[in-house]
PDB file of C-alpha atoms in Angstrom:
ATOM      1  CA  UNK L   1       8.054  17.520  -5.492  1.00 70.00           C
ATOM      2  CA  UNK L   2       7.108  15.546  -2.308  1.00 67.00           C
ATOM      3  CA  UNK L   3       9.788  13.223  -1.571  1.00 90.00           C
ATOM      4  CA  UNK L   4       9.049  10.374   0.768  1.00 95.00           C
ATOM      5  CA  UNK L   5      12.832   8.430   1.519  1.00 95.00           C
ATOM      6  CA  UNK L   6      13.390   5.155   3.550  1.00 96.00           C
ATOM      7  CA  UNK L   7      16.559   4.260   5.160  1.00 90.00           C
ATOM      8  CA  UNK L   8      17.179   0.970   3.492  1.00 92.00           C
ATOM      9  CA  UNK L   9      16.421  -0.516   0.167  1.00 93.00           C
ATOM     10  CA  UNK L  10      17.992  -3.772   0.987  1.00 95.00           C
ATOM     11  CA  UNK L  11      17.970  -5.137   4.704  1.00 96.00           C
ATOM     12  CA  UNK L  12      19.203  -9.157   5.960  1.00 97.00           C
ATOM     13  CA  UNK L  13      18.195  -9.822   9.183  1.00 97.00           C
ATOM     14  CA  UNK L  14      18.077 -12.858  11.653  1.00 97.00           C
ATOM     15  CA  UNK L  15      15.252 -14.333  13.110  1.00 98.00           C
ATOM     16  CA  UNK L  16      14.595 -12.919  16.764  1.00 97.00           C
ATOM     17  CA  UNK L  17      16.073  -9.612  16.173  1.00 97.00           C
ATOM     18  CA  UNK L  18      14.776  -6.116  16.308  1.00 97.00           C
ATOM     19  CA  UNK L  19      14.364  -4.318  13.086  1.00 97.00           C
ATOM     20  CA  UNK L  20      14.206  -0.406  12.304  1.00 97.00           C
ATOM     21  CA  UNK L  21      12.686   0.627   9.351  1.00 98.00           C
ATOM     22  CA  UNK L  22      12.937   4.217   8.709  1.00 97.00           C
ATOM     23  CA  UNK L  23      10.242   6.574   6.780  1.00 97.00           C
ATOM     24  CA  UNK L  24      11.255  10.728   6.258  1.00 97.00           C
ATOM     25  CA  UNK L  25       9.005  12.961   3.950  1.00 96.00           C
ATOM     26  CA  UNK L  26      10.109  16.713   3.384  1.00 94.00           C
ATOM     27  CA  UNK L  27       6.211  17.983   2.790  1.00 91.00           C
ATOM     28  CA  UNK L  28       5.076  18.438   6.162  1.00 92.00           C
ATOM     29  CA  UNK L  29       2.218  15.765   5.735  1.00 93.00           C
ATOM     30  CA  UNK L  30      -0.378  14.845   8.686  1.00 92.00           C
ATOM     31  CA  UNK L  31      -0.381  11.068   7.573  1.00 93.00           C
ATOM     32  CA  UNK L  32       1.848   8.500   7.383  1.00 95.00           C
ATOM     33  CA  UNK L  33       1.495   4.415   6.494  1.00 96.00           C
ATOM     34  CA  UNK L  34       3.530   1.586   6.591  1.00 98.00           C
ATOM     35  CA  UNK L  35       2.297  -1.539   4.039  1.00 97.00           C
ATOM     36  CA  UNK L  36       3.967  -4.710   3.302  1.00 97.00           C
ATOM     37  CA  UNK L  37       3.605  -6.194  -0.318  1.00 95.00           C
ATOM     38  CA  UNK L  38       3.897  -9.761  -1.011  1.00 93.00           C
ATOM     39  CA  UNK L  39       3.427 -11.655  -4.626  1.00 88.00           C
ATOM     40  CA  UNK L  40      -0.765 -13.142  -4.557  1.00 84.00           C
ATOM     41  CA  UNK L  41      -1.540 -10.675  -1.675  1.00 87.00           C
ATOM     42  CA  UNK L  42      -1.084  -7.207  -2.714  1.00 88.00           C
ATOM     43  CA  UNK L  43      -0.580  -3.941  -0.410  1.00 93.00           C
ATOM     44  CA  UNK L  44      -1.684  -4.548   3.264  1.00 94.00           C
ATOM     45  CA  UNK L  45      -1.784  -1.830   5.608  1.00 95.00           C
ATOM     46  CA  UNK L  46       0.300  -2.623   9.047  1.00 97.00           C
ATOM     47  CA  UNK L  47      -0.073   0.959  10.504  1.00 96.00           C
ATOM     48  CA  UNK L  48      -0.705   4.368   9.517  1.00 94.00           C
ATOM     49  CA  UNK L  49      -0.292   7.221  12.019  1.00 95.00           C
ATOM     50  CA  UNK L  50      -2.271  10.745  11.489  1.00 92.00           C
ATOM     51  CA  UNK L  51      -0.258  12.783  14.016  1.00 90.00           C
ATOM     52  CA  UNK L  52       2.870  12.998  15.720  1.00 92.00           C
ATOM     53  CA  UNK L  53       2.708  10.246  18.552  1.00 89.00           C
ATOM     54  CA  UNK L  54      -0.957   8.948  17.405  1.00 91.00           C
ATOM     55  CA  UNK L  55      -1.092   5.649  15.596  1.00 93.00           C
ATOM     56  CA  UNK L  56      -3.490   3.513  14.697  1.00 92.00           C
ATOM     57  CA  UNK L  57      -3.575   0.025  13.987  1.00 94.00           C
ATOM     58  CA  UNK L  58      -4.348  -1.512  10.008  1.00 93.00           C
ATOM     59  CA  UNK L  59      -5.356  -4.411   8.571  1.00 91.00           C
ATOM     60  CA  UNK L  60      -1.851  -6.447   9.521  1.00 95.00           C
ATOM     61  CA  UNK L  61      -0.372  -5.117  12.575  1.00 96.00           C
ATOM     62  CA  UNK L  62       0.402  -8.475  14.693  1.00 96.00           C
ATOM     63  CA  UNK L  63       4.093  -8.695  15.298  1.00 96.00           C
ATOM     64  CA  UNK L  64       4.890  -5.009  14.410  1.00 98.00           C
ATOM     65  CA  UNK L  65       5.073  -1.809  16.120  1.00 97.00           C
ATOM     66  CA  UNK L  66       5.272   2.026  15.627  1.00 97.00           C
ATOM     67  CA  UNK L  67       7.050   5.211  16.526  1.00 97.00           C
ATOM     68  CA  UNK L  68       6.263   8.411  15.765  1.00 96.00           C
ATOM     69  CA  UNK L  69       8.444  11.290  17.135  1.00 95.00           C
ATOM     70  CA  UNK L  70       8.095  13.699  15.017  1.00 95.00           C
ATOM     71  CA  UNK L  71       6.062  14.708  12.181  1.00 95.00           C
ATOM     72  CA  UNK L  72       8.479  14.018   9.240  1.00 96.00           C
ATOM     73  CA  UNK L  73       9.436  10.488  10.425  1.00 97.00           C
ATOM     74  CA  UNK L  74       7.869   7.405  10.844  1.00 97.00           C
ATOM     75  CA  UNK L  75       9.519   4.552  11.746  1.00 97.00           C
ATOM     76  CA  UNK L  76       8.256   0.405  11.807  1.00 98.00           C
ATOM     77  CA  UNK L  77       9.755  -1.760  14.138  1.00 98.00           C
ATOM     78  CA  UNK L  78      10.081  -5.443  13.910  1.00 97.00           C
ATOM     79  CA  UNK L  79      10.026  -6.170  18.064  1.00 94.00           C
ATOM     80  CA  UNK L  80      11.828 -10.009  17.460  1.00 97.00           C
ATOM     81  CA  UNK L  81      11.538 -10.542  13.289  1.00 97.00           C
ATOM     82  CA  UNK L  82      10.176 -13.851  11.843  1.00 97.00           C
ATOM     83  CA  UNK L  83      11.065 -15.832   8.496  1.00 97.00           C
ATOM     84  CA  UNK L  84       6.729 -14.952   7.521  1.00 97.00           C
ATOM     85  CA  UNK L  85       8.350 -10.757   7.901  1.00 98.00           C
ATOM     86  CA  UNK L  86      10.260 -11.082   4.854  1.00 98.00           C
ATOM     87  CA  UNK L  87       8.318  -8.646   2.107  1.00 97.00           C
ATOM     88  CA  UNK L  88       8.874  -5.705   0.532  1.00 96.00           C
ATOM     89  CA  UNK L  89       8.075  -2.317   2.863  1.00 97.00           C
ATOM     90  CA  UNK L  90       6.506   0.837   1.614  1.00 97.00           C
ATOM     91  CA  UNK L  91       6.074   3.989   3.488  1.00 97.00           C
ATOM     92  CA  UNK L  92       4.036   6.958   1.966  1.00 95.00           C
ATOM     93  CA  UNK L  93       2.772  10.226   3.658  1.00 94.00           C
ATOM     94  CA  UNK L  94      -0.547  12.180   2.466  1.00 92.00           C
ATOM     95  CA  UNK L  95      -1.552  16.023   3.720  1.00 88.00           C
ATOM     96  CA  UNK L  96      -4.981  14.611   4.567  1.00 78.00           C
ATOM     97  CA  UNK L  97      -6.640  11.398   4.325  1.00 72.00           C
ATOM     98  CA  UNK L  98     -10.928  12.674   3.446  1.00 76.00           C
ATOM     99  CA  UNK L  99     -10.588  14.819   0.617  1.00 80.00           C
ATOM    100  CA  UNK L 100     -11.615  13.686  -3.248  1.00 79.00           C
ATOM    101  CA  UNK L 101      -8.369  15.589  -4.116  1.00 80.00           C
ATOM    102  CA  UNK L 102      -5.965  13.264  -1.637  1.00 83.00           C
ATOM    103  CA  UNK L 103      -3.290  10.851  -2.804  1.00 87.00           C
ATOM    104  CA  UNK L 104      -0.813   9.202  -1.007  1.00 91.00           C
ATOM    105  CA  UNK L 105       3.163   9.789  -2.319  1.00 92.00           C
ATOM    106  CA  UNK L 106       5.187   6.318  -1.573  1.00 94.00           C
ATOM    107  CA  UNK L 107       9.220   5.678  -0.817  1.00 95.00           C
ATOM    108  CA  UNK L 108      10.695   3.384  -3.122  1.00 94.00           C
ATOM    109  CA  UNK L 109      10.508   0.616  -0.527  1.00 95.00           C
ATOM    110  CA  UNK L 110      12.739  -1.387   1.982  1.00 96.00           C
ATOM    111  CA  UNK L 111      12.928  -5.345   0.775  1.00 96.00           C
ATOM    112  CA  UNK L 112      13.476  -7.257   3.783  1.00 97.00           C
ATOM    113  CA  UNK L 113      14.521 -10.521   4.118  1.00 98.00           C
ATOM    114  CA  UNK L 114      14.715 -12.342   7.450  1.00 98.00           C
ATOM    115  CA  UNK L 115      16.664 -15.432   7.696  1.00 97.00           C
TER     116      UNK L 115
ATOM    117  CA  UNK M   1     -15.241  -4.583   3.862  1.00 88.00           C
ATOM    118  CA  UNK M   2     -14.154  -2.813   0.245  1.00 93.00           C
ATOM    119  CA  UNK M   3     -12.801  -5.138  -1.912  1.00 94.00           C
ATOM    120  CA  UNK M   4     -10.805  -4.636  -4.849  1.00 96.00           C
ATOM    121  CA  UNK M   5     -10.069  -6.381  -8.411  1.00 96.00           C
ATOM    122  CA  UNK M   6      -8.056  -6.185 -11.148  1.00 97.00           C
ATOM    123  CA  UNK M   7      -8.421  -8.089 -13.999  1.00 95.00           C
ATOM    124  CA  UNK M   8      -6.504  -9.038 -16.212  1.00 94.00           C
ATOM    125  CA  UNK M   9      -3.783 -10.260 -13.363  1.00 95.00           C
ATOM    126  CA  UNK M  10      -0.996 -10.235 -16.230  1.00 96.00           C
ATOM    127  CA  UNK M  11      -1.402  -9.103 -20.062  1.00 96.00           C
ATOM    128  CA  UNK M  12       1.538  -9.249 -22.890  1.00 97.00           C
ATOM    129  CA  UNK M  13       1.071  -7.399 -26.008  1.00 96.00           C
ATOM    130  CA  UNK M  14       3.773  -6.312 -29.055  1.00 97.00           C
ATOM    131  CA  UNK M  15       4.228  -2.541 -29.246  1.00 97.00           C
ATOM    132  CA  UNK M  16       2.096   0.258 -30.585  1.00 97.00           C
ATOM    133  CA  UNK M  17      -1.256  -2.015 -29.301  1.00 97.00           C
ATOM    134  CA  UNK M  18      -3.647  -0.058 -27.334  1.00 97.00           C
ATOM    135  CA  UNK M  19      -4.856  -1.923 -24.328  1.00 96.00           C
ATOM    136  CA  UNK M  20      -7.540  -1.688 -21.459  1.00 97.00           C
ATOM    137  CA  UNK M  21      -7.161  -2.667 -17.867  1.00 98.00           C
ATOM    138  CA  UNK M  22     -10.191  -2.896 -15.716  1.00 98.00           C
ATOM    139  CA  UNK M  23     -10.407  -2.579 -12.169  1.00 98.00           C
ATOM    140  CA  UNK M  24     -14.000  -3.239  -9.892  1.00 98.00           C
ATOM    141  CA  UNK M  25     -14.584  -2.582  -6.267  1.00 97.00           C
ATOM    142  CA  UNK M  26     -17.364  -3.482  -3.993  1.00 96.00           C
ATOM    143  CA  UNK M  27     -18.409   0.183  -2.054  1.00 94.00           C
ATOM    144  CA  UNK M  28     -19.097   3.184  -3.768  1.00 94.00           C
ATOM    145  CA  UNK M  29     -18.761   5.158  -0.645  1.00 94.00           C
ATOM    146  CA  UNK M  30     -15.571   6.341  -1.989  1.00 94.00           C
ATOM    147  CA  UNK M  31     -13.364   9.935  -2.269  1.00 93.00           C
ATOM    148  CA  UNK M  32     -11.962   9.024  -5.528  1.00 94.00           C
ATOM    149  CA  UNK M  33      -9.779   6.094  -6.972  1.00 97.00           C
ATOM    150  CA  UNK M  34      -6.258   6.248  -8.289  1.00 96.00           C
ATOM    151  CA  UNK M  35      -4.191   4.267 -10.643  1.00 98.00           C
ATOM    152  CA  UNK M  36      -0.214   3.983 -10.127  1.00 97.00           C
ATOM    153  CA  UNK M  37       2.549   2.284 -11.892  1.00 97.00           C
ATOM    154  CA  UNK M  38       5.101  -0.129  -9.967  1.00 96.00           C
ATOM    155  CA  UNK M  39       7.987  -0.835 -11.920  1.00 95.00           C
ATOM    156  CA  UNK M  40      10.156  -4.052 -10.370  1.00 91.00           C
ATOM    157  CA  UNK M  41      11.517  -3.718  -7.039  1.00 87.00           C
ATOM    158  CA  UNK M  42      10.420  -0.054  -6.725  1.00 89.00           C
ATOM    159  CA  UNK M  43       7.618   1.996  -4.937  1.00 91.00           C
ATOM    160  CA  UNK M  44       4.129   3.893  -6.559  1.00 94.00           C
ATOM    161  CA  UNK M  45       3.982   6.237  -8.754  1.00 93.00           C
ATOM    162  CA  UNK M  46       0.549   7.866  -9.232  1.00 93.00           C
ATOM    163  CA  UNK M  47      -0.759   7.801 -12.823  1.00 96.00           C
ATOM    164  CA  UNK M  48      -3.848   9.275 -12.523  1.00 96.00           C
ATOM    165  CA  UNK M  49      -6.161  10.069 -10.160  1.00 95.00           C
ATOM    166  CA  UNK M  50     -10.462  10.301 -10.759  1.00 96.00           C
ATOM    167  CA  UNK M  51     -12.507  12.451  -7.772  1.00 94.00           C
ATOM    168  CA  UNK M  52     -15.752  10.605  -7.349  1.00 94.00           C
ATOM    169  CA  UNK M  53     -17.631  12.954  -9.010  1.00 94.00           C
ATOM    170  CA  UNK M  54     -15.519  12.931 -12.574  1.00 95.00           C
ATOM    171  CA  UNK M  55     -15.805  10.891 -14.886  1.00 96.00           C
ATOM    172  CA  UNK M  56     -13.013  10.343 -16.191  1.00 96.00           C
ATOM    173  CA  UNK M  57      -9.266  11.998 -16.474  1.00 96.00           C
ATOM    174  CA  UNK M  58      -6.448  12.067 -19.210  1.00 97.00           C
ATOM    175  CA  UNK M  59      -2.336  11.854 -19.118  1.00 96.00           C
ATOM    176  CA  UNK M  60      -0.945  11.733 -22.184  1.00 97.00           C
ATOM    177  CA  UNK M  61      -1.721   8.122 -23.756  1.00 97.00           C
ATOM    178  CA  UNK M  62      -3.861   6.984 -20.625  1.00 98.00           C
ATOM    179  CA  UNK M  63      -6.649   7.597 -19.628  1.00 98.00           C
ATOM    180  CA  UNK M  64      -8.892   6.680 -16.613  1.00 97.00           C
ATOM    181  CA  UNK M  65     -12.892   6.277 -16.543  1.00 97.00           C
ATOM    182  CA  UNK M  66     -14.713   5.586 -13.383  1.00 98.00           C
ATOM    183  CA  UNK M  67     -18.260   4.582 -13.227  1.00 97.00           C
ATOM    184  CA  UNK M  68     -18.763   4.474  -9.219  1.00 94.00           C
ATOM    185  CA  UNK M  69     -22.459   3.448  -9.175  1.00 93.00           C
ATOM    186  CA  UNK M  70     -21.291   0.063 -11.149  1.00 96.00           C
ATOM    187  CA  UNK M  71     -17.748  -0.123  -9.107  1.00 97.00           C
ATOM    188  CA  UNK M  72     -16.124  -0.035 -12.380  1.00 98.00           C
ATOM    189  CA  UNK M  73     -12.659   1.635 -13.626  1.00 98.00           C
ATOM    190  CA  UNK M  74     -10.662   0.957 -16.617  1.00 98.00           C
ATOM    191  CA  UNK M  75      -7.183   2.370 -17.976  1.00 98.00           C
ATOM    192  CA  UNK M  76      -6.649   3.276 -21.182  1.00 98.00           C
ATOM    193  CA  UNK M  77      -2.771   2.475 -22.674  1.00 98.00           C
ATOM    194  CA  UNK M  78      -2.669   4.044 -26.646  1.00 98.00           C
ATOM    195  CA  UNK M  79      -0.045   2.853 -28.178  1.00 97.00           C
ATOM    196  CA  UNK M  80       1.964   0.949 -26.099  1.00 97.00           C
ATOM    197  CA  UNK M  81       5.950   1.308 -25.216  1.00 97.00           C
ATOM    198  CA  UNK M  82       8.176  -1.379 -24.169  1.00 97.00           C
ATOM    199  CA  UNK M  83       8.568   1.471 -21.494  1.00 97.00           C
ATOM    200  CA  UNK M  84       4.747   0.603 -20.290  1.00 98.00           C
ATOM    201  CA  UNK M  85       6.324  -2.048 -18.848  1.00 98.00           C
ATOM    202  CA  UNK M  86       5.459  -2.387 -15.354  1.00 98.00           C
ATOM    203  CA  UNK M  87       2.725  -3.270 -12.730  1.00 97.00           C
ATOM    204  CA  UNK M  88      -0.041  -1.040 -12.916  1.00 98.00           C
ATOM    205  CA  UNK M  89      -2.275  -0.878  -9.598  1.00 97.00           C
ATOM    206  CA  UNK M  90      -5.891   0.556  -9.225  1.00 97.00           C
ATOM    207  CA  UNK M  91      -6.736   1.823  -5.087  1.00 96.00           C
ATOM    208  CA  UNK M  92      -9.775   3.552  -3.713  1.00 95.00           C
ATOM    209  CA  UNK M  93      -9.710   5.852  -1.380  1.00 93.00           C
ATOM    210  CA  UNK M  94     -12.552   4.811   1.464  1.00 92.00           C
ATOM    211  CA  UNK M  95     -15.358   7.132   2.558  1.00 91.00           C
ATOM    212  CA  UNK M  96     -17.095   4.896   4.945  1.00 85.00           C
ATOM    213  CA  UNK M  97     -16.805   1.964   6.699  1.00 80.00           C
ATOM    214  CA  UNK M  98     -13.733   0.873   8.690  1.00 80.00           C
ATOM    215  CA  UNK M  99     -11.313   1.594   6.242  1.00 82.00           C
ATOM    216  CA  UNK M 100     -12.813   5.272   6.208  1.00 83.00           C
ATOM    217  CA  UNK M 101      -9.232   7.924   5.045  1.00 84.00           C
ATOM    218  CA  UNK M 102      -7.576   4.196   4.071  1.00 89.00           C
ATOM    219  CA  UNK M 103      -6.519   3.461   0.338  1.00 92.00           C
ATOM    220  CA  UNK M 104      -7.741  -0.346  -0.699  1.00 94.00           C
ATOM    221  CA  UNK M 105      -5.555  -1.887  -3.751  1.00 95.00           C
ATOM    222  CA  UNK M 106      -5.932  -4.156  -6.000  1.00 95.00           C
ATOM    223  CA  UNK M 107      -3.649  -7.097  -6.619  1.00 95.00           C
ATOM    224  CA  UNK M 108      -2.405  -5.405  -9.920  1.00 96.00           C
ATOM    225  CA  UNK M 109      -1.778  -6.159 -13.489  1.00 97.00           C
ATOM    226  CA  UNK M 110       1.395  -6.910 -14.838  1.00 97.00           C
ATOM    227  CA  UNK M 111       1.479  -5.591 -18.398  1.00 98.00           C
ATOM    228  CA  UNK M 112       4.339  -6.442 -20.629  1.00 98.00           C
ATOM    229  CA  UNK M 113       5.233  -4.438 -24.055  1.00 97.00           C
ATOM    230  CA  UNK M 114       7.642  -6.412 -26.377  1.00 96.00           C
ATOM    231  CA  UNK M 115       9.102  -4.869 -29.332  1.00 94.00           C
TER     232      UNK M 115
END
């Protein structure tokens, strides 16, 4: 079974500081994604990355960064978090991204909340 | 830009009902589309998943029809489980267009099974 883990379920942070959110998968998958999900607005994509040290940029990415060191991790980073940065994070990994046959395998999330 | 819709956005029913959720989207140029569950406070689960080229596919008590020349998908629940419980989400992976290798969800439905 694929297994996509992330470092935090539950993270409190203050406004200003830098945030790590952490994304490992065990099934040696090209892609990774990081979406937020908020209540009226569904999954957004903020980033996804299709190799180790490429990224490219989603649908949300203002205020956010990526790293990508190596291929099993992924991580998002919050450069100076804001109060509108509180959501719920999901990470998933897929082995290819243009097939019929491709699905994405998700973490069980990182709920943020920045105070 | 592919848009996706669920509808209904919520749906209660008692136990042992069978029920249908639809989903529409707005480009056909699509590799397949996929249907996961999201119980509270957790991450995706993939239900099913249709190529573009089937027609439809089959888990147990669901099953998923797509109809990509109409933009049309609907889940099939027979006789629902209090355990159905959850959010169920409908996401298309893109073929075309910006969001070519990206998944586009819905907003969900939140279906509730009471005993």
């Amino acid at each position: 079974d694929v297994k996509v883990t992330q470092s935090s379920r539950y993270l409190v942070k203050r406004t200003g500081e830098k945030v790590f959110l952490e994304c490992v998968q065990d099934m040696d998958h090209e892609n990774m994604f990081w979406y937020r999900q908020d209540p009226g607005l569904g999954l957004r994509l903020i980033y996804f990355s299709y190799d180790v040290k490429m990224k490219e940029k989603g649908d949300i990415p203002e205020g956010y960064s990526v790293s990508r060191e190596k291929k099993e991790r992924f991580s998002l980073i919050l450069e100076s978090a804001s109060t509108n940065q509180t959501s719920m994070y999901l990470c998933a990994s897929s082995r290819t991204s243009g097939r019929p046959t491709d699905t994405q395998y998700f973490g069980p999330g990182t709920r943020l909340t920045v105070l | 830009k592919q848009e996706v819709t669920q509808i209904p956005a919520a749906l209660s029913v008692p136990e042992g009902e069978n029920l249908v959720l639809n989903c529409s989207f707005t480009d056909s140029a699509i590799y397949n589309l996929q249907w996961f569950r999201q119980d509270p406070g957790k991450g995706l689960t993939s239900l099913l998943l249709i190529q573009s080229s089937q027609r439809e596919q089959t888990s147990g008590r669901l099953n998923a029809s797509l109809d990509k020349s109409s933009g049309r998908s609907t889940l099939y629940i027979a006789a629902s489980q209090p355990g159905d419980s959850a959010t169920y989400l409908c996401a298309v992976l893109n073929a075309g267009g910006t969001s070519y290798g990206k998944l586009t969800f819905g907003q969900g439905t939140i279906l509730t099974v009471h005993p």
